[in-house]
mmCIF file of C-alpha atoms in Angstrom:
data_model
loop_
_atom_site.group_PDB
_atom_site.id
_atom_site.type_symbol
_atom_site.label_atom_id
_atom_site.label_comp_id
_atom_site.label_asym_id
_atom_site.label_seq_id
_atom_site.Cartn_x
_atom_site.Cartn_y
_atom_site.Cartn_z
ATOM 1 C CA MET A 1 33.658 57.300 49.761
ATOM 2 C CA GLY A 2 31.404 54.727 50.522
ATOM 3 C CA ASN A 3 29.205 53.638 53.075
ATOM 4 C CA ASP A 4 30.079 52.578 56.631
ATOM 5 C CA GLN A 5 28.454 49.278 55.887
ATOM 6 C CA GLU A 6 30.700 49.101 52.801
ATOM 7 C CA LYS A 7 33.315 50.118 54.663
ATOM 8 C CA TYR A 8 33.035 47.657 57.498
ATOM 9 C CA PHE A 9 32.503 44.804 54.743
ATOM 10 C CA MET A 10 36.025 46.064 53.071
ATOM 11 C CA ARG A 11 37.431 46.121 56.218
ATOM 12 C CA GLU A 12 36.791 42.280 56.830
ATOM 13 C CA ALA A 13 37.823 41.273 53.421
ATOM 14 C CA ILE A 14 41.025 43.971 53.992
ATOM 15 C CA ARG A 15 41.600 41.833 57.459
ATOM 16 C CA LEU A 16 41.241 38.600 56.253
ATOM 17 C CA SER A 17 44.001 39.109 53.510
ATOM 18 C CA ILE A 18 46.193 40.361 56.307
ATOM 19 C CA GLU A 19 45.721 37.372 58.413
ATOM 20 C CA ASN A 20 45.869 35.033 55.295
ATOM 21 C CA VAL A 21 49.865 36.278 54.757
ATOM 22 C CA GLU A 22 50.304 36.329 58.879
ATOM 23 C CA SER A 23 49.419 32.344 58.733
ATOM 24 C CA GLY A 24 51.133 31.309 55.828
ATOM 25 C CA LYS A 25 48.252 29.824 54.393
ATOM 26 C CA GLY A 26 48.603 32.259 51.088
ATOM 27 C CA GLY A 27 48.723 35.148 49.095
ATOM 28 C CA PRO A 28 47.641 38.510 50.579
ATOM 29 C CA PHE A 29 44.362 38.247 49.296
ATOM 30 C CA GLY A 30 40.328 38.010 51.283
ATOM 31 C CA ALA A 31 36.391 38.303 50.123
ATOM 32 C CA VAL A 32 33.872 38.625 51.310
ATOM 33 C CA ILE A 33 29.948 37.950 50.068
ATOM 34 C CA ILE A 34 26.684 39.484 51.665
ATOM 35 C CA LYS A 35 23.103 39.408 50.774
ATOM 36 C CA ASN A 36 20.737 41.570 53.086
ATOM 37 C CA GLY A 37 23.466 43.200 54.865
ATOM 38 C CA VAL A 38 25.185 40.103 56.336
ATOM 39 C CA ILE A 39 28.130 38.318 55.836
ATOM 40 C CA ILE A 40 27.302 34.965 53.531
ATOM 41 C CA ALA A 41 30.837 33.713 52.905
ATOM 42 C CA HIS A 42 34.434 34.224 53.090
ATOM 43 C CA GLY A 43 37.309 33.652 50.951
ATOM 44 C CA THR A 44 41.380 33.598 51.177
ATOM 45 C CA ASN A 45 43.889 32.703 49.033
ATOM 46 C CA GLU A 46 44.388 28.859 49.423
ATOM 47 C CA VAL A 47 46.373 28.633 46.000
ATOM 48 C CA THR A 48 49.391 27.467 47.536
ATOM 49 C CA SER A 49 48.361 25.405 50.907
ATOM 50 C CA SER A 50 45.441 23.465 48.322
ATOM 51 C CA ASN A 51 47.784 23.128 45.159
ATOM 52 C CA ASP A 52 44.996 24.930 43.708
ATOM 53 C CA PRO A 53 45.503 26.967 41.350
ATOM 54 C CA THR A 54 42.177 28.383 41.391
ATOM 55 C CA ALA A 55 41.450 29.130 45.086
ATOM 56 C CA HIS A 56 41.612 32.307 44.349
ATOM 57 C CA ALA A 57 40.053 34.760 47.654
ATOM 58 C CA GLU A 58 37.247 35.603 45.278
ATOM 59 C CA VAL A 59 36.142 31.954 43.782
ATOM 60 C CA VAL A 60 37.178 30.119 47.155
ATOM 61 C CA ALA A 61 34.315 32.911 48.516
ATOM 62 C CA ILE A 62 32.064 32.432 45.610
ATOM 63 C CA ARG A 63 31.871 28.313 46.215
ATOM 64 C CA LYS A 64 31.586 28.742 50.131
ATOM 65 C CA ALA A 65 27.904 31.358 48.638
ATOM 66 C CA CYS A 66 26.778 29.482 46.598
ATOM 67 C CA HIS A 67 26.663 26.292 48.434
ATOM 68 C CA ALA A 68 25.439 28.321 51.448
ATOM 69 C CA LEU A 69 22.359 30.251 49.391
ATOM 70 C CA GLY A 70 21.533 26.281 47.081
ATOM 71 C CA SER A 71 22.117 28.667 44.005
ATOM 72 C CA PHE A 72 25.136 28.885 41.382
ATOM 73 C CA GLN A 73 23.629 32.435 40.704
ATOM 74 C CA LEU A 74 24.571 35.624 43.727
ATOM 75 C CA ASP A 75 21.215 37.463 42.771
ATOM 76 C CA GLY A 76 20.806 40.204 45.414
ATOM 77 C CA CYS A 77 24.844 39.336 46.473
ATOM 78 C CA GLU A 78 27.887 41.600 46.705
ATOM 79 C CA ILE A 79 31.354 40.808 46.642
ATOM 80 C CA TYR A 80 33.994 42.720 48.537
ATOM 81 C CA THR A 81 37.789 41.731 47.666
ATOM 82 C CA SER A 82 40.566 43.141 48.766
ATOM 83 C CA CYS A 83 42.232 43.709 45.659
ATOM 84 C CA GLU A 84 40.428 44.094 42.182
ATOM 85 C CA PRO A 85 39.940 40.888 40.319
ATOM 86 C CA CYS A 86 42.984 39.143 38.452
ATOM 87 C CA PRO A 87 41.238 37.989 34.987
ATOM 88 C CA MET A 88 40.059 34.183 36.112
ATOM 89 C CA CYS A 89 38.203 36.100 39.085
ATOM 90 C CA LEU A 90 36.787 39.063 37.307
ATOM 91 C CA GLY A 91 35.309 36.014 35.088
ATOM 92 C CA ALA A 92 34.049 34.079 37.578
ATOM 93 C CA ILE A 93 32.002 36.659 39.363
ATOM 94 C CA TYR A 94 30.604 37.708 36.534
ATOM 95 C CA TRP A 95 29.333 34.300 35.825
ATOM 96 C CA ALA A 96 27.927 34.366 39.538
ATOM 97 C CA ARG A 97 26.337 37.788 38.908
ATOM 98 C CA PRO A 98 26.660 39.623 42.037
ATOM 99 C CA ASP A 99 24.674 42.848 41.890
ATOM 100 C CA ARG A 100 27.488 44.821 42.932
ATOM 101 C CA MET A 101 31.874 44.378 43.685
ATOM 102 C CA PHE A 102 33.811 46.398 45.629
ATOM 103 C CA TYR A 103 37.894 46.521 45.506
ATOM 104 C CA ALA A 104 40.426 47.910 47.928
ATOM 105 C CA ASN A 105 43.463 47.817 46.344
ATOM 106 C CA THR A 106 44.061 48.072 42.149
ATOM 107 C CA LYS A 107 46.034 45.759 39.831
ATOM 108 C CA LYS A 108 48.592 47.775 39.462
ATOM 109 C CA ASP A 109 49.570 47.326 43.942
ATOM 110 C CA ALA A 110 49.585 43.716 43.208
ATOM 111 C CA GLY A 111 51.556 43.702 40.184
ATOM 112 C CA ASP A 112 53.979 45.972 42.349
ATOM 113 C CA ILE A 113 54.348 43.007 44.686
ATOM 114 C CA GLN A 114 55.072 40.554 41.736
ATOM 115 C CA PHE A 115 51.315 39.551 41.386
ATOM 116 C CA ASP A 116 51.367 40.604 37.668
ATOM 117 C CA ASP A 117 48.776 39.767 35.755
ATOM 118 C CA GLN A 118 49.139 41.770 32.761
ATOM 119 C CA PHE A 119 50.480 39.142 30.856
ATOM 120 C CA ILE A 120 46.925 37.649 30.825
ATOM 121 C CA TYR A 121 45.456 40.636 29.452
ATOM 122 C CA ASP A 122 47.812 40.417 26.741
ATOM 123 C CA GLU A 123 47.145 37.188 25.950
ATOM 124 C CA LEU A 124 44.127 37.667 25.177
ATOM 125 C CA GLU A 125 44.015 39.735 23.161
ATOM 126 C CA LEU A 126 46.598 38.205 20.777
ATOM 127 C CA PRO A 127 45.180 34.995 18.005
ATOM 128 C CA MET A 128 45.820 31.543 19.235
ATOM 129 C CA ALA A 129 48.602 30.879 17.214
ATOM 130 C CA ALA A 130 50.922 33.609 18.710
ATOM 131 C CA ARG A 131 49.854 32.958 22.173
ATOM 132 C CA LYS A 132 52.384 31.526 24.637
ATOM 133 C CA LEU A 133 50.484 28.293 25.496
ATOM 134 C CA PRO A 134 50.047 26.069 22.447
ATOM 135 C CA THR A 135 46.488 25.515 21.234
ATOM 136 C CA ILE A 136 45.554 23.442 19.180
ATOM 137 C CA GLN A 137 42.038 22.449 18.431
ATOM 138 C CA LEU A 138 40.942 18.580 17.645
ATOM 139 C CA LEU A 139 37.805 16.275 17.128
ATOM 140 C CA ARG A 140 35.489 19.721 17.270
ATOM 141 C CA ASP A 141 32.608 17.497 15.487
ATOM 142 C CA GLU A 142 32.719 14.777 17.911
ATOM 143 C CA ALA A 143 32.650 17.184 20.596
ATOM 144 C CA LEU A 144 29.494 18.828 19.156
ATOM 145 C CA LYS A 145 27.191 16.088 19.915
ATOM 146 C CA ALA A 146 27.058 17.738 23.390
ATOM 147 C CA PHE A 147 26.534 20.759 22.439
ATOM 148 C CA GLU A 148 23.296 19.226 20.540
ATOM 149 C CA LEU A 149 22.276 17.683 23.415
ATOM 150 C CA TRP A 150 22.050 20.382 25.415
ATOM 151 C CA LYS A 151 20.307 22.744 22.456
ATOM 152 C CA ASN A 152 17.723 19.977 22.922
ATOM 153 C CA SER A 153 17.644 18.792 26.496
ATOM 154 C CA LEU A 154 13.844 19.082 28.702
ATOM 155 C CA ASN A 155 15.781 18.596 31.066
ATOM 156 C CA LYS A 156 18.536 21.332 31.080
ATOM 157 C CA ILE A 157 18.484 24.495 33.620
ATOM 158 C CA PRO A 158 20.110 27.642 30.932
ATOM 159 C CA TYR A 159 22.731 29.801 32.948
#
């Protein structure tokens, strides 16, 4: 399954995930982003080394790729990730809009080593009042001003 070039890029994501564990810098996750057959960015899980819960391999790679491209979207790119993305990373990947995504390990494989994101998927299905994280809406009327300004702005860059 997959052509030789696709396997090459996936092996690079896997290599990064192994190297990350061996270095002690973070969890067993790696990602690379490709444009025109060339790796333009890579990322590894840096959650514990950077004290940043959003520093997952895919998010790190997306940030680097967008910086390298000078764009907030990954048009014409592909992302290869050593594991099926968590809900946060999957959301980030959709927002970045690459052409395709490839993954190796499954979310079940990750769950088997205590990287289980199923609770997040479960929480998303619940009404806010039933979620474990207390969620309280405040000052919507005041906050709507920013949305009104955005809606009428002539200087906005839609995304």
